[in-house]
Amino acid sequence: MFNQFLQKRGGPSFRLSGILLLILTLQLCCVLATADAEETIPVTPDEPGSTCKGLKPYNNIDELLYQFYINLDSDCLFEMSTAELEKVWNIKILDDERVKPKNFYPLSETEFFNKPYKIEKDAFYMERTIADPNPTSSMWWAPINKFRLKPTNEYFEKHGPLFPDGDWPKLLPESNKRTNSLYKYYYASSDGGRAILILKNDGRVIKTTKNGDIELRRMLKLPITIRESKNEANAAEATKPGDAPCRGLKRYENLDELLYQFYINLDSDCLFEMSVEELEKIWDIKILNRYNTDYWSFRWISSFAGKPYKFERDAFFVEVIPYIGSKKKMFSINITREYGEKYHSLLPLGHFPKLLPEPVELPTSGGHGGLFSYYWFNSDKKRNISINWSYGLTKINIQP
């Protein structure tokens, strides 16, 4: 009876439609399977279980953050070499090798914080760091492996933070961790562990600071070994401290520009060997020289601590000091009295020099909850720039 009904109502046409529907379904499954295959990129043929999903060139920060997000439960991004990631994303990454003073210049001025803002992906640059697995600090929560996205100078001056108030990553879910005074977006797994920065037991997390910086962190485990690509094996030649001339010395307009000049020359003895008169001429300033017997009578005059605040470079003065236990000299950058009375600090708490890479953080005497000092080291860790906040940042030291 039912077959007769189908014949009367166009049974063959009904069966043909069913076949077409089946074919379309099979084609759709193939497309989905192909898309899924394209979304998974093996890290190496020898490691079939270690895969990154969806890695491809991105057009804006939201597309890049989505790639971080879908790989948050894997170590694949941390394992990939810098060269591999640069090839996939078609960018330059400021990694631990490039961040050394001997390699920081001039790449740092052209590829990273001073990159011209032309298209959306030029709004930010990427830093990649691996922390010491046995730090002298008792800060157990310090990240071992980290990516950081930071706005370029040009973008920040024109548009402000990468994610201003009320703006959120478009392709990511809502925060699943309670935010605080430091973070306005925080995504981690539901079993976050002991610390607010922890994701699962590996400690991976995506977070956004109020300044719009974004971090992908991995913590609490031994550092991931990054595969070294053939192109990176001999990427930079070692420069022995003391054998290089000074680079990039010029009149500075603000604290950031002066600290940048100190940092890119930390691998050389040149700044410590130059005379005070030479540096005064280059920087167009007066330098307070503690080697002089009348030091204290000069300290409070209008060239130094008593300098009136008119421009950014008037917020501080430079001092040359004998380095304790050595015939060498060190530099000190000190806040002026007028600027200190108005603003109390050379840099707001938690804000670092924008032209320098991320510092190493170590606690001072006081331990947990005490003061912390921040260091930028030269390549052999024997010379540094150091700062710490104690009711404001009033002094920065450059030690030989």
mmCIF file of C-alpha atoms in Angstrom:
data_model
loop_
_atom_site.group_PDB
_atom_site.id
_atom_site.type_symbol
_atom_site.label_atom_id
_atom_site.label_comp_id
_atom_site.label_asym_id
_atom_site.label_seq_id
_atom_site.Cartn_x
_atom_site.Cartn_y
_atom_site.Cartn_z
ATOM 1 C CA MET A 1 0.000 0.000 0.000
ATOM 2 C CA PHE A 2 2.770 2.486 0.953
ATOM 3 C CA ASN A 3 4.730 1.663 -2.274
ATOM 4 C CA GLN A 4 1.602 2.319 -4.290
ATOM 5 C CA PHE A 5 1.228 5.662 -2.497
ATOM 6 C CA LEU A 6 4.843 6.590 -3.378
ATOM 7 C CA GLN A 7 4.324 5.691 -7.023
ATOM 8 C CA LYS A 8 1.217 7.867 -7.168
ATOM 9 C CA ARG A 9 2.943 10.762 -5.413
ATOM 10 C CA GLY A 10 6.230 10.653 -7.403
ATOM 11 C CA GLY A 11 8.092 7.910 -5.583
ATOM 12 C CA PRO A 12 11.140 7.872 -7.890
ATOM 13 C CA SER A 13 11.584 11.631 -7.425
ATOM 14 C CA PHE A 14 11.428 11.194 -3.645
ATOM 15 C CA ARG A 15 14.091 8.448 -3.754
ATOM 16 C CA LEU A 16 16.314 10.634 -5.999
ATOM 17 C CA SER A 17 16.066 13.507 -3.515
ATOM 18 C CA GLY A 18 17.116 11.165 -0.757
ATOM 19 C CA ILE A 19 20.155 10.033 -2.729
ATOM 20 C CA LEU A 20 21.128 13.642 -3.448
ATOM 21 C CA LEU A 21 20.767 14.479 0.239
ATOM 22 C CA LEU A 22 23.029 11.553 1.142
ATOM 23 C CA ILE A 23 25.650 12.699 -1.387
ATOM 24 C CA LEU A 24 25.548 16.254 -0.049
ATOM 25 C CA THR A 25 25.906 14.965 3.507
ATOM 26 C CA LEU A 26 28.945 12.896 2.582
ATOM 27 C CA GLN A 27 30.492 15.886 0.782
ATOM 28 C CA LEU A 28 29.905 18.078 3.839
ATOM 29 C CA CYS A 29 31.577 15.518 6.078
ATOM 30 C CA CYS A 30 34.581 15.484 3.743
ATOM 31 C CA VAL A 31 34.798 19.269 3.827
ATOM 32 C CA LEU A 32 34.618 19.298 7.624
ATOM 33 C CA ALA A 33 37.224 16.568 7.868
ATOM 34 C CA THR A 34 39.503 18.481 5.505
ATOM 35 C CA ALA A 35 39.054 21.683 7.491
ATOM 36 C CA ASP A 36 39.798 19.843 10.704
ATOM 37 C CA ALA A 37 42.922 18.356 9.130
ATOM 38 C CA GLU A 38 44.020 21.798 7.980
ATOM 39 C CA GLU A 39 43.518 23.117 11.519
ATOM 40 C CA THR A 40 46.051 20.684 12.972
ATOM 41 C CA ILE A 41 49.701 21.349 12.189
ATOM 42 C CA PRO A 42 52.193 18.715 13.383
ATOM 43 C CA VAL A 43 55.111 20.246 15.260
ATOM 44 C CA THR A 44 57.504 17.583 13.982
ATOM 45 C CA PRO A 45 56.955 14.281 12.143
ATOM 46 C CA ASP A 46 58.742 12.476 14.988
ATOM 47 C CA GLU A 47 56.280 13.715 17.607
ATOM 48 C CA PRO A 48 52.820 12.652 16.444
ATOM 49 C CA GLY A 49 51.191 13.600 19.769
ATOM 50 C CA SER A 50 52.513 17.160 19.838
ATOM 51 C CA THR A 51 50.398 19.309 17.548
ATOM 52 C CA CYS A 52 49.368 22.923 17.193
ATOM 53 C CA LYS A 53 45.930 23.737 15.832
ATOM 54 C CA GLY A 54 45.039 26.498 13.445
ATOM 55 C CA LEU A 55 48.435 28.153 13.077
ATOM 56 C CA LYS A 56 48.493 30.521 10.110
ATOM 57 C CA PRO A 57 49.272 34.154 9.259
ATOM 58 C CA TYR A 58 46.968 36.515 11.144
ATOM 59 C CA ASN A 59 45.472 39.877 10.202
ATOM 60 C CA ASN A 60 44.921 41.355 13.661
ATOM 61 C CA ILE A 61 45.413 40.704 17.349
ATOM 62 C CA ASP A 62 42.079 38.896 17.740
ATOM 63 C CA GLU A 63 43.048 36.256 15.186
ATOM 64 C CA LEU A 64 46.399 35.696 16.897
ATOM 65 C CA LEU A 65 44.821 35.461 20.355
ATOM 66 C CA TYR A 66 42.404 32.849 19.020
ATOM 67 C CA GLN A 67 45.378 30.721 17.946
ATOM 68 C CA PHE A 68 46.794 31.013 21.471
ATOM 69 C CA TYR A 69 43.416 30.089 22.935
ATOM 70 C CA ILE A 70 42.788 26.915 20.909
ATOM 71 C CA ASN A 71 46.293 25.652 21.822
ATOM 72 C CA LEU A 72 46.133 26.516 25.509
ATOM 73 C CA ASP A 73 46.034 22.870 26.602
ATOM 74 C CA SER A 74 49.158 21.956 24.636
ATOM 75 C CA ASP A 75 52.854 22.736 24.977
ATOM 76 C CA CYS A 76 53.253 22.912 21.212
ATOM 77 C CA LEU A 77 53.628 26.703 20.989
ATOM 78 C CA PHE A 78 56.254 26.657 23.722
ATOM 79 C CA GLU A 79 58.167 23.844 21.994
ATOM 80 C CA MET A 80 58.301 25.443 18.549
ATOM 81 C CA SER A 81 61.451 27.345 17.658
ATOM 82 C CA THR A 82 61.323 31.078 17.166
ATOM 83 C CA ALA A 83 62.188 30.593 13.481
ATOM 84 C CA GLU A 84 59.236 28.208 12.999
ATOM 85 C CA LEU A 85 56.780 30.620 14.596
ATOM 86 C CA GLU A 86 58.171 33.559 12.654
ATOM 87 C CA LYS A 87 57.684 31.619 9.417
ATOM 88 C CA VAL A 88 54.109 30.654 10.276
ATOM 89 C CA TRP A 89 53.067 34.123 11.464
ATOM 90 C CA ASN A 90 55.307 36.128 9.100
ATOM 91 C CA ILE A 91 56.659 38.338 11.914
ATOM 92 C CA LYS A 92 59.818 38.928 13.951
ATOM 93 C CA ILE A 93 59.796 37.800 17.599
ATOM 94 C CA LEU A 94 61.897 39.437 20.309
ATOM 95 C CA ASP A 95 63.298 36.311 21.982
ATOM 96 C CA ASP A 96 65.960 35.680 24.620
ATOM 97 C CA GLU A 97 68.773 35.742 22.045
ATOM 98 C CA ARG A 98 67.664 38.943 20.342
ATOM 99 C CA VAL A 99 66.997 40.616 23.670
ATOM 100 C CA LYS A 100 70.693 40.547 24.613
ATOM 101 C CA PRO A 101 72.290 43.994 24.327
ATOM 102 C CA LYS A 102 74.692 42.824 21.593
ATOM 103 C CA ASN A 103 71.722 41.820 19.378
ATOM 104 C CA PHE A 104 69.088 44.285 20.562
ATOM 105 C CA TYR A 105 70.258 47.101 18.301
ATOM 106 C CA PRO A 106 69.102 48.025 15.676
ATOM 107 C CA LEU A 107 66.397 45.303 15.400
ATOM 108 C CA SER A 108 64.683 46.681 18.495
ATOM 109 C CA GLU A 109 64.180 50.037 16.789
ATOM 110 C CA THR A 110 62.806 48.777 13.490
ATOM 111 C CA GLU A 111 61.047 45.452 14.034
ATOM 112 C CA PHE A 112 59.540 45.812 17.466
ATOM 113 C CA PHE A 113 58.532 48.806 19.587
ATOM 114 C CA ASN A 114 59.244 51.368 16.821
ATOM 115 C CA LYS A 115 57.574 49.376 14.052
ATOM 116 C CA PRO A 116 55.545 51.746 11.799
ATOM 117 C CA TYR A 117 51.784 51.324 12.161
ATOM 118 C CA LYS A 118 50.399 50.625 8.675
ATOM 119 C CA ILE A 119 48.040 47.672 9.045
ATOM 120 C CA GLU A 120 46.247 46.043 12.002
ATOM 121 C CA LYS A 121 48.976 43.475 12.718
ATOM 122 C CA ASP A 122 51.485 46.348 13.074
ATOM 123 C CA ALA A 123 49.721 47.511 16.254
ATOM 124 C CA PHE A 124 51.830 45.230 18.444
ATOM 125 C CA TYR A 125 54.966 43.115 18.644
ATOM 126 C CA MET A 126 55.778 39.843 20.394
ATOM 127 C CA GLU A 127 58.297 39.051 23.133
ATOM 128 C CA ARG A 128 59.248 35.486 24.022
ATOM 129 C CA THR A 129 61.082 34.664 27.255
ATOM 130 C CA ILE A 130 62.257 31.630 29.201
ATOM 131 C CA ALA A 131 62.861 32.237 32.897
ATOM 132 C CA ASP A 132 65.545 30.660 35.035
ATOM 133 C CA PRO A 133 64.089 27.347 36.328
ATOM 134 C CA ASN A 134 66.062 27.853 39.563
ATOM 135 C CA PRO A 135 65.663 31.551 40.326
ATOM 136 C CA THR A 136 67.208 33.103 43.399
ATOM 137 C CA SER A 137 63.800 34.652 43.994
ATOM 138 C CA SER A 138 61.304 32.908 46.255
ATOM 139 C CA MET A 139 58.561 33.924 43.841
ATOM 140 C CA TRP A 140 57.391 30.412 43.033
ATOM 141 C CA TRP A 141 54.667 31.707 40.744
ATOM 142 C CA ALA A 142 57.067 33.355 38.283
ATOM 143 C CA PRO A 143 56.362 32.111 34.722
ATOM 144 C CA ILE A 144 58.836 29.699 33.177
ATOM 145 C CA ASN A 145 57.843 30.214 29.516
ATOM 146 C CA LYS A 146 56.013 33.271 28.295
ATOM 147 C CA PHE A 147 54.817 35.078 25.174
ATOM 148 C CA ARG A 148 53.911 38.745 25.516
ATOM 149 C CA LEU A 149 52.139 41.019 23.019
ATOM 150 C CA LYS A 150 52.848 44.711 23.493
ATOM 151 C CA PRO A 151 51.618 47.795 21.621
ATOM 152 C CA THR A 152 54.131 49.600 19.430
ATOM 153 C CA ASN A 153 55.006 53.186 20.279
ATOM 154 C CA GLU A 154 53.225 54.629 17.265
ATOM 155 C CA TYR A 155 50.047 52.652 17.872
ATOM 156 C CA PHE A 156 49.995 53.455 21.588
ATOM 157 C CA GLU A 157 50.461 57.186 20.956
ATOM 158 C CA LYS A 158 47.640 57.248 18.381
ATOM 159 C CA HIS A 159 45.149 54.791 19.855
ATOM 160 C CA GLY A 160 46.187 53.900 23.407
ATOM 161 C CA PRO A 161 46.126 50.347 24.844
ATOM 162 C CA LEU A 162 45.488 47.332 22.646
ATOM 163 C CA PHE A 163 42.290 46.682 24.603
ATOM 164 C CA PRO A 164 40.960 49.911 26.139
ATOM 165 C CA ASP A 165 38.192 49.914 28.752
ATOM 166 C CA GLY A 166 35.085 48.201 27.484
ATOM 167 C CA ASP A 167 36.927 46.461 24.649
ATOM 168 C CA TRP A 168 37.574 42.722 24.829
ATOM 169 C CA PRO A 169 39.148 40.045 22.623
ATOM 170 C CA LYS A 170 36.418 39.322 20.068
ATOM 171 C CA LEU A 171 37.119 35.629 19.405
ATOM 172 C CA LEU A 172 37.799 34.529 22.998
ATOM 173 C CA PRO A 173 35.288 33.475 25.664
ATOM 174 C CA GLU A 174 34.609 35.667 28.677
ATOM 175 C CA SER A 175 37.065 35.669 31.567
ATOM 176 C CA ASN A 176 36.744 32.585 33.727
ATOM 177 C CA LYS A 177 38.902 33.912 36.549
ATOM 178 C CA ARG A 178 38.183 36.839 38.837
ATOM 179 C CA THR A 179 40.049 39.909 37.612
ATOM 180 C CA ASN A 180 41.820 42.315 39.944
ATOM 181 C CA SER A 181 43.610 45.653 39.867
ATOM 182 C CA LEU A 182 46.220 44.271 37.443
ATOM 183 C CA TYR A 183 44.164 42.240 34.998
ATOM 184 C CA LYS A 184 40.912 43.078 33.273
ATOM 185 C CA TYR A 185 40.721 39.804 31.323
ATOM 186 C CA TYR A 186 41.847 36.444 32.609
ATOM 187 C CA TYR A 187 41.190 33.060 31.079
ATOM 188 C CA ALA A 188 42.333 29.822 32.660
ATOM 189 C CA SER A 189 40.956 26.334 33.184
ATOM 190 C CA SER A 190 38.366 25.642 35.880
ATOM 191 C CA ASP A 191 40.912 23.673 37.939
ATOM 192 C CA GLY A 192 43.272 26.635 38.192
ATOM 193 C CA GLY A 193 45.246 25.357 41.175
ATOM 194 C CA ARG A 194 46.821 27.351 43.964
ATOM 195 C CA ALA A 195 47.572 30.679 42.299
ATOM 196 C CA ILE A 196 45.470 33.012 40.235
ATOM 197 C CA LEU A 197 47.909 32.700 37.332
ATOM 198 C CA ILE A 198 47.711 28.929 37.096
ATOM 199 C CA LEU A 199 46.019 26.943 34.334
ATOM 200 C CA LYS A 200 45.608 23.272 35.138
ATOM 201 C CA ASN A 201 48.837 21.782 36.489
ATOM 202 C CA ASP A 202 50.967 23.295 33.734
ATOM 203 C CA GLY A 203 50.191 26.890 34.567
ATOM 204 C CA ARG A 204 49.235 28.122 31.112
ATOM 205 C CA VAL A 205 47.143 31.250 31.003
ATOM 206 C CA ILE A 206 46.107 34.101 28.759
ATOM 207 C CA LYS A 207 45.801 37.436 30.529
ATOM 208 C CA THR A 208 45.381 41.058 29.527
ATOM 209 C CA THR A 209 46.770 43.914 31.611
ATOM 210 C CA LYS A 210 45.037 47.262 31.946
ATOM 211 C CA ASN A 211 47.645 48.693 29.594
ATOM 212 C CA GLY A 212 46.521 46.209 26.971
ATOM 213 C CA ASP A 213 49.544 43.878 27.096
ATOM 214 C CA ILE A 214 48.662 40.220 26.579
ATOM 215 C CA GLU A 215 50.552 37.247 27.999
ATOM 216 C CA LEU A 216 50.467 33.519 27.361
ATOM 217 C CA ARG A 217 52.166 31.879 30.351
ATOM 218 C CA ARG A 218 53.358 28.419 31.294
ATOM 219 C CA MET A 219 54.410 27.930 34.922
ATOM 220 C CA LEU A 220 55.355 25.524 37.679
ATOM 221 C CA LYS A 221 57.046 22.941 35.487
ATOM 222 C CA LEU A 222 60.556 22.581 34.145
ATOM 223 C CA PRO A 223 61.050 24.899 31.179
ATOM 224 C CA ILE A 224 60.072 23.604 27.772
ATOM 225 C CA THR A 225 63.033 22.834 25.536
ATOM 226 C CA ILE A 226 62.661 24.882 22.391
ATOM 227 C CA ARG A 227 63.755 23.054 19.268
ATOM 228 C CA GLU A 228 66.656 24.906 17.686
ATOM 229 C CA SER A 229 66.224 25.369 13.964
ATOM 230 C CA LYS A 230 69.161 25.118 11.580
ATOM 231 C CA ASN A 231 68.785 28.795 10.738
ATOM 232 C CA GLU A 232 69.063 29.753 14.406
ATOM 233 C CA ALA A 233 72.013 27.567 15.331
ATOM 234 C CA ASN A 234 74.595 30.247 14.584
ATOM 235 C CA ALA A 235 72.313 33.273 14.327
ATOM 236 C CA ALA A 236 74.368 35.647 16.446
ATOM 237 C CA GLU A 237 78.091 35.815 17.058
ATOM 238 C CA ALA A 238 79.199 36.371 20.641
ATOM 239 C CA THR A 239 80.655 39.776 21.401
ATOM 240 C CA LYS A 240 83.186 39.914 24.201
ATOM 241 C CA PRO A 241 82.408 42.628 26.746
ATOM 242 C CA GLY A 242 84.643 45.602 26.269
ATOM 243 C CA ASP A 243 85.572 45.122 22.592
ATOM 244 C CA ALA A 244 82.714 47.064 21.007
ATOM 245 C CA PRO A 245 82.392 50.819 20.477
ATOM 246 C CA CYS A 246 79.428 52.750 21.825
ATOM 247 C CA ARG A 247 76.317 52.560 19.674
ATOM 248 C CA GLY A 248 73.413 54.942 19.253
ATOM 249 C CA LEU A 249 74.720 57.732 21.489
ATOM 250 C CA LYS A 250 72.859 61.009 20.912
ATOM 251 C CA ARG A 251 70.978 63.758 22.707
ATOM 252 C CA TYR A 252 68.049 62.131 24.501
ATOM 253 C CA GLU A 253 64.614 63.655 25.034
ATOM 254 C CA ASN A 254 63.360 61.538 27.937
ATOM 255 C CA LEU A 255 64.246 58.788 30.392
ATOM 256 C CA ASP A 256 63.289 55.990 27.986
ATOM 257 C CA GLU A 257 65.725 57.191 25.332
ATOM 258 C CA LEU A 258 68.589 57.517 27.833
ATOM 259 C CA LEU A 259 68.011 54.054 29.315
ATOM 260 C CA TYR A 260 67.889 52.584 25.810
ATOM 261 C CA GLN A 261 71.363 53.996 25.117
ATOM 262 C CA PHE A 262 72.665 52.503 28.359
ATOM 263 C CA TYR A 263 71.112 49.109 27.600
ATOM 264 C CA ILE A 264 72.386 48.633 24.042
ATOM 265 C CA ASN A 265 75.912 49.394 25.292
ATOM 266 C CA LEU A 266 75.897 47.108 28.358
ATOM 267 C CA ASP A 267 78.117 44.604 26.540
ATOM 268 C CA SER A 268 80.798 47.227 26.062
ATOM 269 C CA ASP A 269 83.104 49.133 28.410
ATOM 270 C CA CYS A 270 82.774 52.226 26.253
ATOM 271 C CA LEU A 271 80.364 54.256 28.410
ATOM 272 C CA PHE A 272 82.367 53.518 31.541
ATOM 273 C CA GLU A 273 85.600 54.493 29.821
ATOM 274 C CA MET A 274 84.376 57.720 28.204
ATOM 275 C CA SER A 275 85.175 60.936 30.004
ATOM 276 C CA VAL A 276 82.474 62.943 31.712
ATOM 277 C CA GLU A 277 83.176 65.808 29.308
ATOM 278 C CA GLU A 278 82.587 63.591 26.234
ATOM 279 C CA LEU A 279 79.247 62.343 27.542
ATOM 280 C CA GLU A 280 78.133 65.834 28.541
ATOM 281 C CA LYS A 281 78.766 67.007 24.978
ATOM 282 C CA ILE A 282 76.912 64.074 23.382
ATOM 283 C CA TRP A 283 73.915 64.183 25.716
ATOM 284 C CA ASP A 284 73.875 68.011 25.997
ATOM 285 C CA ILE A 285 73.688 67.892 29.799
ATOM 286 C CA LYS A 286 75.765 68.472 32.903
ATOM 287 C CA ILE A 287 76.803 65.297 34.766
ATOM 288 C CA LEU A 288 77.285 65.384 38.533
ATOM 289 C CA ASN A 289 80.728 63.939 39.259
ATOM 290 C CA ARG A 290 81.154 62.463 42.723
ATOM 291 C CA TYR A 291 84.896 62.254 42.150
ATOM 292 C CA ASN A 292 85.000 66.032 42.713
ATOM 293 C CA THR A 293 85.751 67.199 46.237
ATOM 294 C CA ASP A 294 83.006 69.845 46.130
ATOM 295 C CA TYR A 295 80.330 67.297 45.154
ATOM 296 C CA TRP A 296 77.785 68.189 47.856
ATOM 297 C CA SER A 297 77.899 71.913 47.150
ATOM 298 C CA PHE A 298 77.023 71.234 43.493
ATOM 299 C CA ARG A 299 74.326 68.587 44.010
ATOM 300 C CA TRP A 300 71.445 70.998 44.643
ATOM 301 C CA ILE A 301 72.160 73.575 41.948
ATOM 302 C CA SER A 302 69.929 74.130 38.905
ATOM 303 C CA SER A 303 71.917 71.719 36.704
ATOM 304 C CA PHE A 304 71.224 68.745 38.980
ATOM 305 C CA ALA A 305 68.757 68.141 41.838
ATOM 306 C CA GLY A 306 67.578 71.750 41.696
ATOM 307 C CA LYS A 307 66.793 71.605 37.971
ATOM 308 C CA PRO A 308 63.437 73.319 37.135
ATOM 309 C CA TYR A 309 60.980 70.947 35.422
ATOM 310 C CA LYS A 310 60.106 72.203 31.914
ATOM 311 C CA PHE A 311 60.642 69.189 29.662
ATOM 312 C CA GLU A 312 60.737 65.405 30.114
ATOM 313 C CA ARG A 313 64.530 65.373 30.296
ATOM 314 C CA ASP A 314 64.303 67.751 33.289
ATOM 315 C CA ALA A 315 62.748 65.057 35.484
ATOM 316 C CA PHE A 316 66.171 63.622 36.374
ATOM 317 C CA PHE A 317 69.908 64.217 36.355
ATOM 318 C CA VAL A 318 72.849 61.896 35.697
ATOM 319 C CA GLU A 319 75.564 61.215 38.241
ATOM 320 C CA VAL A 320 78.931 59.415 38.041
ATOM 321 C CA ILE A 321 79.904 57.515 41.217
ATOM 322 C CA PRO A 322 82.949 55.419 42.221
ATOM 323 C CA TYR A 323 81.905 51.761 42.212
ATOM 324 C CA ILE A 324 82.416 50.186 45.637
ATOM 325 C CA GLY A 325 85.462 47.940 45.874
ATOM 326 C CA SER A 326 86.647 48.801 42.376
ATOM 327 C CA LYS A 327 88.458 51.469 40.399
ATOM 328 C CA LYS A 328 85.536 51.464 37.983
ATOM 329 C CA LYS A 329 82.764 54.043 37.918
ATOM 330 C CA MET A 330 79.020 53.554 37.848
ATOM 331 C CA PHE A 331 76.159 55.771 36.700
ATOM 332 C CA SER A 332 73.117 56.842 38.674
ATOM 333 C CA ILE A 333 69.985 58.517 37.309
ATOM 334 C CA ASN A 334 68.282 60.534 40.070
ATOM 335 C CA ILE A 335 64.928 62.269 40.291
ATOM 336 C CA THR A 336 65.057 66.076 40.585
ATOM 337 C CA ARG A 337 63.513 67.774 43.604
ATOM 338 C CA GLU A 338 60.810 69.695 41.696
ATOM 339 C CA TYR A 339 59.724 66.675 39.661
ATOM 340 C CA GLY A 340 59.767 64.495 42.777
ATOM 341 C CA GLU A 341 57.509 66.912 44.683
ATOM 342 C CA LYS A 342 55.013 66.927 41.792
ATOM 343 C CA TYR A 343 55.016 63.275 40.693
ATOM 344 C CA HIS A 344 56.995 61.366 43.388
ATOM 345 C CA SER A 345 58.364 58.764 40.964
ATOM 346 C CA LEU A 346 60.303 58.583 37.700
ATOM 347 C CA LEU A 347 57.999 55.756 36.593
ATOM 348 C CA PRO A 348 54.596 54.753 38.007
ATOM 349 C CA LEU A 349 54.596 51.573 40.058
ATOM 350 C CA GLY A 350 54.724 48.547 37.774
ATOM 351 C CA HIS A 351 55.572 50.559 34.634
ATOM 352 C CA PHE A 352 58.898 49.733 33.034
ATOM 353 C CA PRO A 353 60.962 51.646 30.458
ATOM 354 C CA LYS A 354 59.049 51.162 27.212
ATOM 355 C CA LEU A 355 62.168 50.865 25.002
ATOM 356 C CA LEU A 356 63.714 48.030 27.024
ATOM 357 C CA PRO A 357 62.846 44.330 27.109
ATOM 358 C CA GLU A 358 61.142 42.811 30.123
ATOM 359 C CA PRO A 359 63.382 42.909 33.246
ATOM 360 C CA VAL A 360 64.403 40.146 35.630
ATOM 361 C CA GLU A 361 62.536 40.526 38.918
ATOM 362 C CA LEU A 362 64.192 39.713 42.239
ATOM 363 C CA PRO A 363 62.977 40.393 45.804
ATOM 364 C CA THR A 364 64.993 42.632 48.090
ATOM 365 C CA SER A 365 65.331 42.021 51.809
ATOM 366 C CA GLY A 366 61.813 41.655 53.014
ATOM 367 C CA GLY A 367 60.857 38.540 51.071
ATOM 368 C CA HIS A 368 57.164 37.977 50.453
ATOM 369 C CA GLY A 369 55.260 41.207 50.235
ATOM 370 C CA GLY A 370 58.470 43.240 50.429
ATOM 371 C CA LEU A 371 60.144 45.418 47.860
ATOM 372 C CA PHE A 372 61.287 44.026 44.537
ATOM 373 C CA SER A 373 64.172 45.090 42.355
ATOM 374 C CA TYR A 374 64.253 44.805 38.575
ATOM 375 C CA TYR A 375 67.369 44.169 36.517
ATOM 376 C CA TRP A 376 68.446 44.362 32.892
ATOM 377 C CA PHE A 377 71.670 42.373 32.497
ATOM 378 C CA ASN A 378 74.362 42.324 29.858
ATOM 379 C CA SER A 379 75.093 39.062 28.026
ATOM 380 C CA ASP A 380 77.413 37.578 30.659
ATOM 381 C CA LYS A 381 75.248 38.791 33.596
ATOM 382 C CA LYS A 382 78.112 40.826 35.111
ATOM 383 C CA ARG A 383 76.769 44.295 34.335
ATOM 384 C CA ASN A 384 73.262 45.611 34.845
ATOM 385 C CA ILE A 385 70.710 48.384 34.999
ATOM 386 C CA SER A 386 68.678 48.151 38.217
ATOM 387 C CA ILE A 387 65.584 49.865 39.603
ATOM 388 C CA ASN A 388 63.319 49.418 42.604
ATOM 389 C CA TRP A 389 60.314 51.250 43.970
ATOM 390 C CA SER A 390 60.465 52.489 47.553
ATOM 391 C CA TYR A 391 57.686 55.050 47.956
ATOM 392 C CA GLY A 392 58.353 55.843 44.312
ATOM 393 C CA LEU A 393 61.171 55.263 41.862
ATOM 394 C CA THR A 394 63.761 57.935 42.649
ATOM 395 C CA LYS A 395 67.009 56.346 41.426
ATOM 396 C CA ILE A 396 68.216 54.030 38.650
ATOM 397 C CA ASN A 397 71.711 52.522 38.800
ATOM 398 C CA ILE A 398 73.922 51.341 35.925
ATOM 399 C CA GLN A 399 76.629 49.152 37.425
ATOM 400 C CA PRO A 400 79.861 48.065 35.647
#
